[in-house]
Amino acid sequence: MSKLNQSMGSADFWLRLLYTLLLALAWQVTELLLIVVVILQIGFRVVTAKADPRLAEFGGSLSAYAAQIGRYVTGASEQKPWPFMEWPTDNTAAPLSKAPAEEI
C-alpha cells in the first residue's frame, strides 16, 4: 500500500494524468478531423476520380499524430505529442500516383 500512496502522491503522476486527460480531448478533435478528411476525400474521388494529394498528406500527418497520442497515453512512449514536439509528418504514406508494374 505504501508504493500506491507514494506513486499517487508524486507530482509526476498527477502531471501525467493531466496530460493524458488533455490528450484525450485532443484525440476526440483529431478523430472528428479525420472523419472530415474522409468525407472530403470521398467527395474529391467522386468529382475528380482521384484523391486530393494535400488532403491525403494532411490526413496522413493527422493519423501519425493520433498514433503519437495513443503511444503516450498508453505508456508505450514517454514523448508527449504536439504541441510539446513538432507536428508529425506522414513518412509512411505511399505516393498517390500508381507505381510502375514490376517486371517478371
PDB file of C-alpha atoms in Angstrom:
ATOM      1  CA  MET A   1       0.000   0.000   0.000  1.00  0.00           C
ATOM      2  CA  SER A   2       2.974   2.271   0.622  1.00  0.00           C
ATOM      3  CA  LYS A   3       4.004   2.184  -3.054  1.00  0.00           C
ATOM      4  CA  LEU A   4       0.473   3.134  -4.097  1.00  0.00           C
ATOM      5  CA  ASN A   5       0.447   6.133  -1.768  1.00  0.00           C
ATOM      6  CA  GLN A   6       3.939   7.081  -2.898  1.00  0.00           C
ATOM      7  CA  SER A   7       3.094   6.945  -6.622  1.00  0.00           C
ATOM      8  CA  MET A   8      -0.215   8.799  -6.243  1.00  0.00           C
ATOM      9  CA  GLY A   9       1.486  11.451  -4.145  1.00  0.00           C
ATOM     10  CA  SER A  10       4.057  12.032  -6.849  1.00  0.00           C
ATOM     11  CA  ALA A  11       3.844  15.246  -8.872  1.00  0.00           C
ATOM     12  CA  ASP A  12       4.863  13.219 -11.960  1.00  0.00           C
ATOM     13  CA  PHE A  13       1.791  11.012 -11.586  1.00  0.00           C
ATOM     14  CA  TRP A  14      -0.611  13.958 -11.436  1.00  0.00           C
ATOM     15  CA  LEU A  15       1.124  15.805 -14.243  1.00  0.00           C
ATOM     16  CA  ARG A  16       0.972  12.731 -16.496  1.00  0.00           C
ATOM     17  CA  LEU A  17      -2.707  12.287 -15.585  1.00  0.00           C
ATOM     18  CA  LEU A  18      -3.368  15.911 -16.558  1.00  0.00           C
ATOM     19  CA  TYR A  19      -1.534  15.433 -19.889  1.00  0.00           C
ATOM     20  CA  THR A  20      -3.488  12.234 -20.503  1.00  0.00           C
ATOM     21  CA  LEU A  21      -6.819  13.975 -19.954  1.00  0.00           C
ATOM     22  CA  LEU A  22      -5.848  16.877 -22.234  1.00  0.00           C
ATOM     23  CA  LEU A  23      -4.616  14.490 -24.907  1.00  0.00           C
ATOM     24  CA  ALA A  24      -7.859  12.517 -24.640  1.00  0.00           C
ATOM     25  CA  LEU A  25      -9.630  15.727 -25.639  1.00  0.00           C
ATOM     26  CA  ALA A  26      -7.126  16.239 -28.483  1.00  0.00           C
ATOM     27  CA  TRP A  27      -7.845  12.634 -29.564  1.00  0.00           C
ATOM     28  CA  GLN A  28     -11.561  13.433 -29.906  1.00  0.00           C
ATOM     29  CA  VAL A  29     -10.847  16.527 -32.008  1.00  0.00           C
ATOM     30  CA  THR A  30      -8.398  14.524 -34.145  1.00  0.00           C
ATOM     31  CA  GLU A  31     -10.999  11.819 -34.658  1.00  0.00           C
ATOM     32  CA  LEU A  32     -13.540  14.379 -35.875  1.00  0.00           C
ATOM     33  CA  LEU A  33     -10.992  15.947 -38.222  1.00  0.00           C
ATOM     34  CA  LEU A  34     -10.172  12.523 -39.674  1.00  0.00           C
ATOM     35  CA  ILE A  35     -13.869  11.961 -40.375  1.00  0.00           C
ATOM     36  CA  VAL A  36     -13.991  15.318 -42.176  1.00  0.00           C
ATOM     37  CA  VAL A  37     -10.909  14.378 -44.212  1.00  0.00           C
ATOM     38  CA  VAL A  38     -12.508  11.059 -45.182  1.00  0.00           C
ATOM     39  CA  ILE A  39     -15.738  12.757 -46.286  1.00  0.00           C
ATOM     40  CA  LEU A  40     -13.824  15.373 -48.283  1.00  0.00           C
ATOM     41  CA  GLN A  41     -11.664  12.716 -49.945  1.00  0.00           C
ATOM     42  CA  ILE A  42     -14.768  10.773 -50.941  1.00  0.00           C
ATOM     43  CA  GLY A  43     -16.115  13.976 -52.479  1.00  0.00           C
ATOM     44  CA  PHE A  44     -12.872  14.557 -54.381  1.00  0.00           C
ATOM     45  CA  ARG A  45     -12.878  10.993 -55.672  1.00  0.00           C
ATOM     46  CA  VAL A  46     -16.497  11.299 -56.832  1.00  0.00           C
ATOM     47  CA  VAL A  47     -15.824  14.576 -58.649  1.00  0.00           C
ATOM     48  CA  THR A  48     -12.283  14.089 -59.981  1.00  0.00           C
ATOM     49  CA  ALA A  49     -11.816  10.286 -59.796  1.00  0.00           C
ATOM     50  CA  LYS A  50      -8.651  10.773 -57.709  1.00  0.00           C
ATOM     51  CA  ALA A  51      -7.666  11.752 -54.186  1.00  0.00           C
ATOM     52  CA  ASP A  52      -6.514  15.258 -53.337  1.00  0.00           C
ATOM     53  CA  PRO A  53      -2.778  14.969 -52.507  1.00  0.00           C
ATOM     54  CA  ARG A  54      -2.732  17.866 -49.993  1.00  0.00           C
ATOM     55  CA  LEU A  55      -5.690  16.408 -48.141  1.00  0.00           C
ATOM     56  CA  ALA A  56      -4.069  12.959 -48.207  1.00  0.00           C
ATOM     57  CA  GLU A  57      -0.864  14.413 -46.759  1.00  0.00           C
ATOM     58  CA  PHE A  58      -2.801  16.195 -44.012  1.00  0.00           C
ATOM     59  CA  GLY A  59      -4.746  13.014 -43.264  1.00  0.00           C
ATOM     60  CA  GLY A  60      -1.502  11.070 -43.025  1.00  0.00           C
ATOM     61  CA  SER A  61       0.086  13.519 -40.612  1.00  0.00           C
ATOM     62  CA  LEU A  62      -3.147  13.644 -38.598  1.00  0.00           C
ATOM     63  CA  SER A  63      -3.088   9.848 -38.376  1.00  0.00           C
ATOM     64  CA  ALA A  64       0.547   9.959 -37.239  1.00  0.00           C
ATOM     65  CA  TYR A  65      -0.467  12.486 -34.555  1.00  0.00           C
ATOM     66  CA  ALA A  66      -3.252  10.174 -33.370  1.00  0.00           C
ATOM     67  CA  ALA A  67      -0.711   7.355 -33.143  1.00  0.00           C
ATOM     68  CA  GLN A  68       1.594   9.555 -31.060  1.00  0.00           C
ATOM     69  CA  ILE A  69      -1.272  10.353 -28.699  1.00  0.00           C
ATOM     70  CA  GLY A  70      -2.101   6.669 -28.378  1.00  0.00           C
ATOM     71  CA  ARG A  71       1.507   5.746 -27.633  1.00  0.00           C
ATOM     72  CA  TYR A  72       1.813   8.402 -24.918  1.00  0.00           C
ATOM     73  CA  VAL A  73      -1.472   7.788 -23.101  1.00  0.00           C
ATOM     74  CA  THR A  74      -0.959   4.006 -23.066  1.00  0.00           C
ATOM     75  CA  GLY A  75       2.541   4.356 -21.645  1.00  0.00           C
ATOM     76  CA  ALA A  76       4.282   2.974 -24.746  1.00  0.00           C
ATOM     77  CA  SER A  77       6.178   6.270 -25.074  1.00  0.00           C
ATOM     78  CA  GLU A  78       7.300   8.986 -22.690  1.00  0.00           C
ATOM     79  CA  GLN A  79       7.480  11.554 -25.502  1.00  0.00           C
ATOM     80  CA  LYS A  80       4.496  13.880 -25.439  1.00  0.00           C
ATOM     81  CA  PRO A  81       2.998  14.649 -28.866  1.00  0.00           C
ATOM     82  CA  TRP A  82       2.342  18.079 -30.388  1.00  0.00           C
ATOM     83  CA  PRO A  83       2.322  20.812 -29.025  1.00  0.00           C
ATOM     84  CA  PHE A  84       5.231  19.507 -26.944  1.00  0.00           C
ATOM     85  CA  MET A  85       7.135  18.490 -30.079  1.00  0.00           C
ATOM     86  CA  GLU A  86       6.905  19.222 -33.806  1.00  0.00           C
ATOM     87  CA  TRP A  87       3.804  18.264 -35.774  1.00  0.00           C
ATOM     88  CA  PRO A  88       4.386  14.813 -37.300  1.00  0.00           C
ATOM     89  CA  THR A  89       4.867  14.226 -40.983  1.00  0.00           C
ATOM     90  CA  ASP A  90       3.496  11.211 -42.731  1.00  0.00           C
ATOM     91  CA  ASN A  91       6.626   9.446 -43.939  1.00  0.00           C
ATOM     92  CA  THR A  92       4.887   6.109 -44.353  1.00  0.00           C
ATOM     93  CA  ALA A  93       2.275   7.115 -46.903  1.00  0.00           C
ATOM     94  CA  ALA A  94       2.584   5.608 -50.330  1.00  0.00           C
ATOM     95  CA  PRO A  95       2.561   8.102 -53.179  1.00  0.00           C
ATOM     96  CA  LEU A  96      -0.845   8.676 -54.700  1.00  0.00           C
ATOM     97  CA  SER A  97       0.372   8.007 -58.219  1.00  0.00           C
ATOM     98  CA  LYS A  98       0.396   4.396 -59.298  1.00  0.00           C
ATOM     99  CA  ALA A  99       3.793   2.757 -59.169  1.00  0.00           C
ATOM    100  CA  PRO A 100       5.012   1.078 -62.340  1.00  0.00           C
ATOM    101  CA  ALA A 101       4.242  -2.610 -62.527  1.00  0.00           C
ATOM    102  CA  GLU A 102       7.048  -4.969 -61.630  1.00  0.00           C
ATOM    103  CA  GLU A 103       8.691  -6.744 -64.494  1.00  0.00           C
ATOM    104  CA  ILE A 104       8.566 -10.510 -64.447  1.00  0.00           C
TER     105      ILE A 104
END
